[in-house]
Amino acid sequence: MIGDEERVQRRAALRALLARPLLTAERDPEALLLVRRHVTELRDWLARETGWRLMVDSATARLFKTAPDARDATHPARGKAGEPYGRRRYVLFCLALVTLERADAQTTLGRLAEEVLSAAAEPELDFTFTLDTRAERADLVAVVRMLLDWGVLRRVAGDEEAYLSATGDVLYDVRRPVLATLLTGARGPSTISAPSFEERLTELMAEPVADTDDLRNQALRRRLTRKLLEDPVIYLADLDEAERAYLASQRHAIVRRLEEATGLVAEVRAEGIAMVDPEDQLTDVRMPEQYTDGHVTLLVAEQLAVHGELTLEELKAFVRQAAREHTSFWRKGVTEPGAETGLLATALDKLTALRLVRVADGAAVGLPAIARYALAEPVIKGQ
Amino acid sequence: MAFPSQEHQPFAHLSAPNAAFYREILRAFARAKERFIVHLRPEDVAAELRRDNDDALAQALDKLREWGNLRADADTGRVTSVEDFHRKRYLFQLTHAGQAAEQAISFYEDAIGKRGALQSVALGDIAEQLQSLVILARDADPDPARAHLLLLSLSDRFSSLADNAQAFMASLRRAIDFSDGDVAGFIAYKERLIDYINRFIADLANSGARIATLLSELDRFDHDRLLRLAARREAADAVPDEEETAEAYVRAEEAAFASWSNRWRGLRDWFVSTGAGRPSQARLLRQAAITAIKQLIDTVGLLNERRSGRSDRSADFRALARWFAEAPDEAAAHRLWRAAFGLTPSRHLTVTAATLEEWHEVDAGVPWSEAPPIRISPQLRRTGSYERRGKPNKVADRSQARRLLVEQAEREASETAAARAALRTDGPVLLSELNGLDPRAFRLFLGLLGDALAARRPGETEVKTVSADGSMEIRLTLVPHGGKVEIHTEDGVLTGPEHVIEITDLTAGP
């Protein structure tokens, strides 16, 4: 039996890894310390329950997560202001890594830019990048900032703003050990020669097929555990036959182990399971949330909880109406014509990311868990 | 520095067509000189080189004489054959310039051929000699000869250590590139590095600290005095003639002293760091070793990755760049990002404590629509924010606030005084007679009661205490068989055993 203090620390360490699968001494010193203190237990638990590798040394901890679901497009890389990456930034990110893989122990932003330019010019890469416009430079800087954030680069002197305004350069240390931990797929992409995008993705995520009953069950258990650890809601309808059968018989054991290890609480319902966090920490999309976008999201969720399905036009009308009612609380400009489109898009993105809503064919459909946000009679205490 | 005159070209043979032959001849002379043999006949040279005494040798010797490496004197010794008698016979010896050139060349070859080995013994020796110097420096009148000898051997030991260290640093700094998978070269390098670290760096850390301490101790004992002694002796050596003026002697002494001071400073800089900006050589050596170890580990990692047949990372990144470029849409790119890098955070819904309580009553099999929904703060639902937001105060005009505070303080003080006045009992009263207190007075009373009950020891029936703020005194006596009493106030009903109570307002005038 482990002590309470021990359990609390171990949960905090596991949560830190789930929230940030690559921890560095510079950025997350406390979390890294916790992970290092409990590395043996964490490594055992993760290997047993998820099959994920955990690599820890004095300066970094890396949990090699794999995506539990190839269809989920709600986990983009994000820039400084939370904006999702577009194609150009993704390509630049990979080209920057190609360049750094060949770089010496130090490099500058200018040098990196030149080498990315020449890498972008390779004939088999259908990609134009010239660095001529400020927007292109800004994209490169965004990518470099992400590399800094993950600890692949360490800034030694200068700052990126100076580079953007073409008045200076920045010097970085390149940290190869971190660079070496970025890829998580079971196979190196360069060993995959499939022609179509979907095939490539499938091969990249392919796991070896188990050939005994025991191993098959183990693989099933790990798949389900990963889904429950990573995703907000698991609907039975989205699982395959084998997974459903396994969950029906083993749900209790899986859920108990997860609750014990993470401090999440299982919300078990007829349609599926959600592992919820009473502390509202272990997530990148929060709901309910304060301020305009959070409020719109909440109100839209309530509408969908009541009506089940609404067309985008109906929802826009609703948001327009809500903007007029809440104009004193919301940010400026929400009542201007057309503003509702952006507000609604943000709200639906959040709800989709949380697996509460599915948007298709000009309508938004509430998924079963949207019922969590139905209006209840408020109880006023102390009257 | 006197320059050799035109006819002296003692290094010319190095760039001559058969330089190797000339070198051999001159080395033979140098070796002979080590055996204290000054003159060599051509046949002696031939024997030394194990070759015939032929014309080539005669010409070579003549050439060397021309360049000024050798000096030829007529040989007047007996001969044993007619040819010899007719041949010009000479005795050869190294000239002063030739000798110097020879030394320079051998020094150069040594330096180039040095393997950058580090003698940890040298460190021990240096520490020992410094220790002796410290003892000597404590002497009021140190023996000049001893001081000089110690300094000489110290400087000798130290300069060889410094040279070797320099060579080693250079060989460590040589960028090691094992990208071609030169495993043998790598292993040899690894052996050397580990050996070096074992033998030298550990010693450097230990002896280095000791040496640094000794050096600072010597500074306290005025090491310049010792240097001065050594300089004086050297000057005496350099100016042996009595006729030389005293001035030349002083000049020589100053020059020697400057040179010793310079060497001493070198020694200090080697072992003693002066601030963060100027780390000592010893520290730099240690850092170089650490860097080399890091590189070594990186290289091991690289070699390992190659051996385990992992795909080449930069090819992987290049392939991913291509896939991103060819992704059908942004959504596809996001999916690829998550699958390839796995750097995305976990995502979970949240729940409030109140709702969690309600869920405990719910069976696991109910649909979401029938389970209690999340309780969301009405404030958040109405306004989108947890905290009330009034009009933001633009100007920080605090006068009104201050006046409000003052008024509030005054009001509270007067209310408290009123409450105290209301509580003041004229002599003892029964608890049950305190009915109808206004809320403020009652709260004050509860505080007093608490103080009194806290001061009462178990078993006592009477207690007298002063309230925590010292403004009131309360005397409380239990009434035997008084039963329970009830005090009705706006806040509720207080029940308790009947007491006699006397409250005195200590702040009020008598």
Coordinates of N, CA, C and O in Angstrom, one line a residue, chain A residues 18-19 21 62 65 68 70 72-77 85-87 90-91 94 97-98 101-102 122 124-125 146 150 180 182-184 188-191 197-198 200 205 228-233 267-271 275-278 280 282-285 287-288 290-291 295 298 302 326 329 353 368-369 371-372 374-376, chain B residues 298 302 305 310-354 356 359-360 362-387 389:
Chain A
L18 N 1.0 13.8 -19.2 CA -0.2 13.7 -20.1 C -0.4 15.1 -20.7 O -0.8 15.2 -21.9
A19 N -0.3 16.1 -19.9 CA -0.5 17.5 -20.4 C 0.6 18.0 -21.3 O 0.4 18.7 -22.2
P21 N 3.8 16.0 -23.0 CA 4.5 14.8 -23.1 C 6.0 15.0 -23.2 O 6.8 14.0 -23.2
R62 N 10.3 12.4 -21.7 CA 9.5 12.3 -22.8 C 8.6 11.1 -22.8 O 9.1 10.0 -22.6
K65 N 3.7 9.3 -26.5 CA 2.3 9.1 -26.7 C 2.0 8.7 -28.2 O 2.7 9.2 -29.1
P68 N -4.6 7.9 -30.2 CA -5.5 6.8 -30.0 C -6.6 6.7 -31.2 O -7.3 5.7 -31.3
A70 N -7.1 7.9 -35.3 CA -6.5 8.6 -36.5 C -7.5 9.6 -37.1 O -7.1 10.4 -37.9
D72 N -9.4 11.9 -35.5 CA -9.6 13.1 -34.7 C -8.7 14.3 -35.2 O -7.5 14.2 -35.0
A73 N -9.3 15.3 -35.8 CA -8.5 16.4 -36.3 C -8.6 17.6 -35.4 O -8.3 18.7 -35.8
T74 N -8.9 17.4 -34.1 CA -9.1 18.5 -33.2 C -7.9 18.8 -32.3 O -8.0 19.4 -31.3
H75 N -6.7 18.2 -32.7 CA -5.5 18.4 -31.9 C -4.4 19.0 -32.8 O -3.4 18.4 -33.0
P76 N -4.7 20.3 -33.3 CA -3.6 20.9 -34.1 C -2.5 21.4 -33.2 O -2.6 21.5 -32.0
A77 N -1.3 21.6 -33.9 CA -0.3 22.4 -33.2 C -0.8 23.8 -33.1 O -1.5 24.2 -34.0
Y85 N -2.0 25.6 -36.4 CA -1.1 25.7 -37.5 C -1.7 25.4 -38.8 O -2.7 24.6 -38.9
G86 N -1.2 26.0 -39.9 CA -1.7 25.7 -41.2 C -0.6 24.9 -41.9 O 0.4 24.6 -41.3
R87 N -0.9 24.5 -43.1 CA 0.0 23.6 -43.9 C 1.4 24.1 -43.9 O 2.4 23.4 -43.6
Y90 N 3.4 23.7 -40.7 CA 3.7 22.3 -40.5 C 4.9 21.9 -41.3 O 5.9 21.2 -40.8
V91 N 4.9 22.3 -42.6 CA 6.0 21.9 -43.5 C 7.3 22.6 -43.0 O 8.3 21.9 -42.9
C94 N 8.8 20.8 -40.0 CA 9.6 19.6 -40.4 C 10.9 19.9 -41.1 O 11.9 19.3 -40.8
L97 N 13.5 20.9 -38.7 CA 14.0 19.8 -38.0 C 15.0 19.1 -38.9 O 16.1 18.6 -38.4
V98 N 14.7 19.0 -40.2 CA 15.7 18.4 -41.1 C 17.0 19.2 -41.0 O 18.1 18.6 -40.9
E101 N 18.8 18.7 -37.7 CA 19.4 17.4 -37.6 C 20.9 17.4 -38.1 O 21.7 16.6 -37.6
R102 N 21.1 18.2 -39.1 CA 22.5 18.3 -39.6 C 23.3 19.4 -39.0 O 24.5 19.6 -39.4
E122 N 13.7 21.7 -52.7 CA 13.9 20.4 -53.3 C 12.8 20.0 -54.2 O 11.6 20.3 -53.9
E124 N 11.2 17.3 -55.1 CA 10.2 16.4 -54.8 C 9.2 17.0 -53.8 O 8.1 16.4 -53.5
L125 N 9.5 18.1 -53.2 CA 8.6 18.8 -52.3 C 7.8 19.8 -53.0 O 8.3 20.8 -53.5
M146 N 8.0 27.6 -31.4 CA 7.6 26.3 -30.9 C 8.8 25.4 -30.5 O 8.8 24.7 -29.5
W150 N 9.5 23.7 -26.9 CA 9.7 22.3 -26.6 C 11.2 22.0 -26.2 O 11.5 20.9 -25.8
A180 N 16.1 14.3 -30.8 CA 16.0 12.9 -31.0 C 14.7 12.3 -30.4 O 14.4 11.2 -30.8
L182 N 11.6 13.7 -30.7 CA 10.3 14.3 -31.2 C 9.4 13.3 -31.8 O 8.2 13.4 -31.7
L183 N 9.9 12.4 -32.6 CA 9.0 11.5 -33.4 C 8.5 10.4 -32.5 O 9.2 9.8 -31.7
T184 N 7.2 10.1 -32.6 CA 6.6 9.1 -31.7 C 6.1 7.9 -32.4 O 5.7 6.9 -31.8
G188 N 9.6 4.8 -38.7 CA 10.1 6.0 -39.2 C 9.4 6.3 -40.5 O 9.2 5.4 -41.4
P189 N 8.9 7.5 -40.7 CA 8.1 7.9 -41.9 C 8.9 7.6 -43.2 O 8.3 7.3 -44.2
S190 N 10.2 7.7 -43.1 CA 11.0 7.5 -44.3 C 11.0 6.1 -44.8 O 11.4 5.8 -45.9
T191 N 10.5 5.2 -43.9 CA 10.5 3.8 -44.3 C 9.1 3.4 -44.9 O 8.9 2.3 -45.3
F197 N -2.3 9.7 -48.8 CA -2.1 10.3 -47.4 C -2.7 9.3 -46.4 O -2.1 9.1 -45.3
E198 N -3.9 8.8 -46.6 CA -4.6 8.0 -45.6 C -3.8 6.7 -45.4 O -3.7 6.3 -44.2
R200 N -0.6 6.3 -45.7 CA 0.6 6.7 -45.0 C 0.3 6.8 -43.5 O 1.0 6.3 -42.6
M205 N 0.7 4.6 -38.0 CA 0.1 4.3 -36.6 C -0.1 2.8 -36.4 O -0.5 2.4 -35.3
L228 N -9.2 6.4 -23.2 CA -9.7 7.0 -22.0 C -8.8 8.1 -21.4 O -9.2 9.1 -20.8
L229 N -7.5 7.9 -21.5 CA -6.5 8.8 -21.0 C -6.5 10.1 -21.8 O -6.2 11.2 -21.3
E230 N -6.6 9.9 -23.1 CA -6.4 11.0 -24.1 C -7.6 11.8 -24.4 O -7.6 13.1 -24.5
D231 N -8.8 11.1 -24.6 CA -9.9 11.8 -25.2 C -11.0 12.1 -24.1 O -11.2 11.3 -23.2
P232 N -11.8 13.1 -24.4 CA -12.8 13.5 -23.3 C -13.9 12.6 -23.2 O -14.3 12.3 -22.0
V233 N -14.5 12.1 -24.2 CA -15.6 11.1 -24.1 C -15.4 10.0 -25.1 O -15.0 10.2 -26.2
E267 N -17.1 9.0 -15.5 CA -18.5 9.3 -15.7 C -19.1 8.2 -16.6 O -19.0 8.3 -17.8
V268 N -19.6 7.1 -16.0 CA -20.1 6.0 -16.8 C -21.5 6.1 -17.1 O -22.4 6.2 -16.2
R269 N -21.9 6.1 -18.4 CA -23.3 6.3 -18.8 C -23.6 5.2 -19.8 O -22.7 4.5 -20.3
A270 N -24.9 5.1 -20.2 CA -25.3 4.1 -21.1 C -24.6 4.2 -22.4 O -24.3 3.2 -23.1
E271 N -24.4 5.4 -22.9 CA -23.8 5.6 -24.3 C -22.3 5.5 -24.3 O -21.7 5.5 -25.4
M275 N -13.8 10.3 -18.8 CA -13.0 10.4 -17.6 C -12.9 11.9 -17.4 O -12.4 12.7 -18.2
V276 N -13.5 12.4 -16.3 CA -13.6 13.8 -16.0 C -12.7 14.2 -14.9 O -12.4 13.4 -14.0
D277 N -12.2 15.5 -15.0 CA -11.2 16.0 -14.0 C -11.9 16.9 -13.1 O -12.2 18.1 -13.5
P278 N -12.1 16.6 -11.8 CA -12.8 17.5 -10.9 C -11.9 18.7 -10.7 O -12.5 19.8 -10.3
D280 N -10.4 20.3 -13.1 CA -10.4 21.1 -14.3 C -9.0 21.6 -14.8 O -8.8 22.8 -15.1
L282 N -6.6 19.0 -16.4 CA -5.9 18.1 -17.4 C -6.7 18.2 -18.7 O -7.4 17.3 -19.1
T283 N -6.6 19.4 -19.4 CA -7.2 19.6 -20.6 C -6.7 20.8 -21.3 O -6.1 21.7 -20.7
D284 N -6.8 20.8 -22.7 CA -6.4 22.0 -23.4 C -7.6 22.8 -23.9 O -7.5 23.9 -24.4
V285 N -8.8 22.2 -23.7 CA -10.1 23.0 -24.1 C -11.0 22.9 -22.8 O -11.4 21.9 -22.4
M287 N -14.3 23.9 -20.5 CA -15.8 24.2 -20.6 C -16.4 23.8 -19.2 O -16.1 22.6 -18.9
P288 N -17.1 24.6 -18.5 CA -17.4 26.0 -18.9 C -16.2 26.9 -18.7 O -15.3 26.5 -17.9
Q290 N -14.8 31.2 -18.8 CA -15.3 32.6 -18.6 C -15.1 33.4 -19.9 O -14.5 32.9 -20.9
Y291 N -15.7 34.5 -20.0 CA -15.6 35.5 -21.0 C -16.3 35.1 -22.3 O -16.9 34.1 -22.4
H295 N -18.6 31.9 -22.9 CA -20.0 32.1 -22.6 C -20.8 31.6 -23.8 O -21.8 30.9 -23.7
L298 N -21.0 27.9 -24.0 CA -22.0 27.4 -23.0 C -23.4 27.5 -23.4 O -24.2 26.6 -23.3
E302 N -26.1 24.6 -24.3 CA -27.5 24.5 -23.7 C -28.6 24.4 -24.8 O -29.5 23.5 -24.7
H326 N -26.3 40.2 -24.3 CA -25.2 40.2 -23.4 C -24.1 41.2 -23.8 O -23.0 41.2 -23.4
F329 N -21.7 42.5 -21.4 CA -20.7 41.6 -20.8 C -19.6 41.1 -21.8 O -18.5 40.7 -21.4
A353 N -14.3 19.5 -30.3 CA -13.0 19.0 -29.7 C -13.4 18.2 -28.4 O -12.7 17.3 -28.1
P368 N -24.5 12.5 -27.2 CA -25.2 12.2 -26.0 C -24.7 13.0 -24.8 O -25.5 13.5 -24.0
A369 N -23.4 13.2 -24.7 CA -22.8 13.9 -23.5 C -23.2 15.3 -23.4 O -22.9 16.0 -22.4
A371 N -25.9 16.4 -23.0 CA -26.9 16.5 -22.0 C -26.4 17.0 -20.6 O -27.1 17.4 -19.8
R372 N -25.0 16.9 -20.4 CA -24.4 17.4 -19.2 C -24.7 18.9 -19.0 O -24.6 19.4 -17.9
A374 N -27.5 20.5 -19.9 CA -28.9 20.9 -19.9 C -29.1 21.8 -18.7 O -28.4 21.7 -17.7
L375 N -30.1 22.7 -18.9 CA -30.4 23.6 -17.8 C -31.1 22.9 -16.7 O -32.1 22.1 -16.9
A376 N -30.6 23.0 -15.5 CA -31.2 22.4 -14.3 C -31.8 23.6 -13.5 O -31.4 24.7 -13.6
Chain B
D298 N 27.1 11.8 -27.2 CA 26.3 12.0 -28.4 C 26.7 11.0 -29.5 O 25.9 10.4 -30.2
L302 N 24.7 8.2 -31.6 CA 24.6 8.2 -33.1 C 25.0 6.8 -33.6 O 24.3 6.2 -34.4
E305 N 22.3 4.3 -32.8 CA 21.1 4.4 -33.7 C 21.4 3.8 -35.1 O 20.6 3.1 -35.6
R310 N 17.8 1.9 -37.0 CA 16.7 2.9 -37.0 C 16.8 3.7 -38.3 O 17.9 4.0 -38.8
S311 N 15.6 4.2 -38.7 CA 15.7 4.9 -39.9 C 16.4 6.3 -39.6 O 16.4 6.7 -38.5
D312 N 16.9 6.8 -40.6 CA 17.7 8.1 -40.5 C 16.7 9.2 -40.2 O 15.7 9.5 -41.0
R313 N 16.9 9.9 -39.1 CA 16.0 10.9 -38.6 C 15.7 12.0 -39.6 O 14.6 12.5 -39.8
S314 N 16.8 12.5 -40.2 CA 16.6 13.7 -41.1 C 15.8 13.2 -42.3 O 15.0 14.0 -42.9
A315 N 15.9 12.0 -42.7 CA 15.1 11.5 -43.8 C 13.6 11.4 -43.4 O 12.7 11.7 -44.1
D316 N 13.5 11.0 -42.1 CA 12.1 11.0 -41.5 C 11.4 12.3 -41.6 O 10.3 12.5 -42.0
F317 N 12.2 13.3 -41.1 CA 11.6 14.7 -41.1 C 11.3 15.2 -42.5 O 10.3 15.8 -42.8
R318 N 12.2 14.8 -43.5 CA 12.0 15.2 -44.8 C 10.7 14.5 -45.4 O 9.9 15.2 -46.0
A319 N 10.5 13.3 -45.1 CA 9.3 12.6 -45.5 C 8.1 13.2 -44.9 O 7.1 13.4 -45.7
L320 N 8.2 13.6 -43.7 CA 7.0 14.2 -43.0 C 6.7 15.6 -43.7 O 5.5 15.9 -43.9
A321 N 7.7 16.3 -44.0 CA 7.5 17.6 -44.7 C 6.8 17.4 -46.0 O 5.8 18.1 -46.3
R322 N 7.1 16.3 -46.7 CA 6.5 16.0 -47.9 C 5.0 15.7 -47.7 O 4.1 16.1 -48.4
W323 N 4.8 14.8 -46.6 CA 3.4 14.4 -46.4 C 2.5 15.6 -46.0 O 1.4 15.7 -46.4
F324 N 3.1 16.5 -45.2 CA 2.3 17.7 -44.8 C 2.0 18.5 -46.0 O 0.9 19.0 -46.2
A325 N 3.0 18.6 -46.9 CA 2.8 19.4 -48.1 C 1.7 18.8 -49.0 O 1.0 19.5 -49.7
E326 N 1.6 17.5 -48.9 CA 0.6 16.8 -49.8 C -0.7 16.4 -49.1 O -1.5 15.8 -49.7
A327 N -0.8 16.9 -47.8 CA -2.1 16.6 -47.1 C -3.3 17.2 -47.8 O -3.2 18.3 -48.3
P328 N -4.4 16.4 -47.9 CA -5.5 16.9 -48.7 C -6.1 18.2 -48.1 O -6.6 19.0 -48.8
D329 N -6.2 18.3 -46.8 CA -6.7 19.5 -46.2 C -6.1 19.8 -44.8 O -5.3 19.0 -44.4
E330 N -6.5 20.9 -44.2 CA -5.9 21.3 -42.9 C -6.2 20.2 -41.9 O -5.4 19.9 -41.1
A331 N -7.4 19.7 -41.9 CA -7.8 18.7 -40.9 C -6.9 17.5 -41.0 O -6.5 16.9 -40.0
A332 N -6.6 17.1 -42.2 CA -5.7 15.9 -42.4 C -4.3 16.2 -41.8 O -3.7 15.4 -41.2
A333 N -3.8 17.5 -42.0 CA -2.5 17.9 -41.5 C -2.6 17.8 -39.9 O -1.6 17.3 -39.3
H334 N -3.7 18.2 -39.3 CA -3.7 18.1 -37.9 C -3.7 16.7 -37.4 O -3.0 16.4 -36.4
R335 N -4.4 15.8 -38.1 CA -4.3 14.4 -37.7 C -2.9 13.8 -37.8 O -2.5 13.1 -37.0
L336 N -2.2 14.2 -38.9 CA -0.8 13.7 -39.1 C 0.0 14.3 -38.0 O 0.9 13.6 -37.4
W337 N -0.2 15.5 -37.6 CA 0.7 16.1 -36.5 C 0.5 15.3 -35.3 O 1.5 15.0 -34.6
R338 N -0.7 15.0 -34.9 CA -0.9 14.3 -33.7 C -0.3 12.9 -33.7 O 0.4 12.4 -32.8
A339 N -0.4 12.2 -34.9 CA 0.0 10.8 -35.0 C 1.6 10.8 -35.0 O 2.2 9.9 -34.5
A340 N 2.2 11.8 -35.7 CA 3.7 11.7 -35.9 C 4.4 12.2 -34.7 O 5.5 11.6 -34.4
F341 N 3.9 13.2 -34.0 CA 4.7 13.8 -33.0 C 4.2 13.5 -31.6 O 5.0 13.5 -30.6
G342 N 2.9 13.2 -31.4 CA 2.4 12.8 -30.1 C 2.8 13.9 -29.0 O 3.1 13.5 -27.9
L343 N 2.7 15.1 -29.4 CA 3.0 16.2 -28.4 C 1.8 16.9 -27.9 O 1.8 17.9 -27.2
T344 N 0.6 16.3 -28.2 CA -0.6 17.0 -27.9 C -1.1 16.7 -26.5 O -0.8 15.6 -26.0
P345 N -1.6 17.6 -25.7 CA -2.1 17.4 -24.4 C -3.3 16.5 -24.3 O -4.1 16.5 -25.3
S346 N -3.5 15.8 -23.2 CA -4.7 15.1 -23.0 C -5.9 16.1 -22.8 O -5.6 17.2 -22.5
R347 N -7.1 15.6 -23.1 CA -8.2 16.5 -23.0 C -9.4 15.9 -22.2 O -9.7 14.7 -22.5
H348 N -9.8 16.6 -21.2 CA -10.9 16.0 -20.4 C -11.9 17.0 -20.0 O -11.6 18.2 -19.9
L349 N -13.2 16.5 -19.9 CA -14.2 17.4 -19.4 C -14.0 17.6 -17.9 O -13.2 16.9 -17.2
T350 N -14.8 18.5 -17.3 CA -14.6 18.7 -15.9 C -16.0 18.5 -15.2 O -17.0 18.4 -15.9
V351 N -16.0 18.6 -13.9 CA -17.2 18.4 -13.1 C -17.0 19.1 -11.8 O -15.9 19.2 -11.3
T352 N -18.2 19.7 -11.3 CA -18.1 20.4 -10.1 C -18.3 19.4 -8.9 O -18.9 18.4 -9.1
A353 N -17.9 19.8 -7.7 CA -18.0 18.9 -6.6 C -19.4 18.6 -6.3 O -19.8 17.4 -6.0
A354 N -20.3 19.6 -6.4 CA -21.7 19.4 -6.1 C -22.3 18.3 -7.1 O -23.0 17.4 -6.6
L356 N -20.7 16.0 -8.7 CA -20.1 14.7 -8.4 C -20.9 14.0 -7.3 O -21.1 12.8 -7.3
W359 N -24.0 12.5 -8.6 CA -23.8 11.4 -9.4 C -23.6 10.1 -8.6 O -23.9 9.0 -9.2
H360 N -23.2 10.2 -7.4 CA -23.0 9.0 -6.6 C -24.3 8.2 -6.5 O -24.3 7.0 -6.3
V362 N -26.4 8.0 -8.9 CA -26.9 7.6 -10.2 C -26.3 6.2 -10.6 O -25.1 5.9 -10.3
D363 N -27.1 5.4 -11.2 CA -26.7 4.1 -11.6 C -25.8 4.2 -12.9 O -25.9 5.1 -13.6
A364 N -24.9 3.3 -13.0 CA -23.9 3.4 -14.1 C -24.6 3.3 -15.5 O -24.0 3.8 -16.5
G365 N -25.7 2.7 -15.6 CA -26.3 2.4 -16.9 C -27.2 3.4 -17.5 O -27.8 3.3 -18.5
V366 N -27.4 4.6 -16.7 CA -28.4 5.5 -17.3 C -27.8 6.3 -18.4 O -26.6 6.5 -18.5
P367 N -28.7 6.8 -19.3 CA -28.2 7.6 -20.4 C -27.8 9.0 -19.9 O -28.3 9.4 -18.8
W368 N -27.0 9.7 -20.7 CA -26.6 11.0 -20.2 C -27.8 12.0 -20.0 O -27.8 12.8 -19.1
S369 N -28.8 11.8 -20.8 CA -29.9 12.7 -20.7 C -30.7 12.6 -19.4 O -31.4 13.5 -19.0
E370 N -30.5 11.4 -18.7 CA -31.2 11.2 -17.5 C -30.4 11.5 -16.2 O -30.9 11.4 -15.1
A371 N -29.1 11.6 -16.5 CA -28.2 11.9 -15.3 C -28.3 13.4 -15.0 O -28.6 14.2 -15.9
P372 N -28.0 13.8 -13.7 CA -28.0 15.2 -13.4 C -27.0 16.0 -14.2 O -25.9 15.5 -14.3
P373 N -27.4 17.1 -14.7 CA -26.5 17.9 -15.5 C -25.5 18.6 -14.6 O -25.6 18.6 -13.4
I374 N -24.5 19.2 -15.2 CA -23.4 19.9 -14.5 C -24.1 21.2 -13.9 O -24.8 21.9 -14.6
R375 N -23.8 21.4 -12.6 CA -24.3 22.7 -12.0 C -23.3 23.8 -12.3 O -22.1 23.7 -11.9
I376 N -23.8 24.8 -13.1 CA -22.9 25.9 -13.5 C -23.3 27.1 -12.7 O -24.5 27.3 -12.5
S377 N -22.4 27.8 -12.2 CA -22.7 29.0 -11.4 C -23.6 29.9 -12.2 O -23.4 30.3 -13.3
P378 N -24.7 30.3 -11.6 CA -25.7 31.2 -12.2 C -25.1 32.5 -12.7 O -25.4 33.0 -13.8
Q379 N -24.1 33.0 -11.9 CA -23.4 34.2 -12.3 C -22.7 34.0 -13.7 O -22.8 34.8 -14.5
L380 N -22.0 32.8 -13.8 CA -21.3 32.6 -15.1 C -22.3 32.4 -16.2 O -22.1 33.0 -17.3
R381 N -23.4 31.7 -16.0 CA -24.4 31.5 -17.0 C -25.0 32.9 -17.5 O -25.3 33.1 -18.6
R382 N -25.2 33.8 -16.5 CA -25.8 35.1 -16.8 C -24.9 36.0 -17.5 O -25.3 36.8 -18.4
T383 N -23.6 36.1 -17.1 CA -22.7 37.1 -17.5 C -21.5 36.6 -18.2 O -20.7 37.4 -18.8
G384 N -21.2 35.3 -18.1 CA -20.0 34.8 -18.8 C -18.8 35.1 -17.9 O -17.6 35.1 -18.4
S385 N -19.0 35.4 -16.7 CA -17.8 35.7 -15.8 C -18.2 35.3 -14.4 O -19.3 35.4 -14.0
Y386 N -17.2 34.9 -13.6 CA -17.5 34.5 -12.2 C -17.6 35.7 -11.3 O -18.3 35.7 -10.3
E387 N -16.8 36.7 -11.6 CA -16.8 37.9 -10.7 C -17.7 38.9 -11.2 O -17.9 39.1 -12.4
R389 N -18.9 42.4 -12.3 CA -18.2 43.5 -12.9 C -19.0 44.7 -12.9 O -20.0 44.8 -13.5

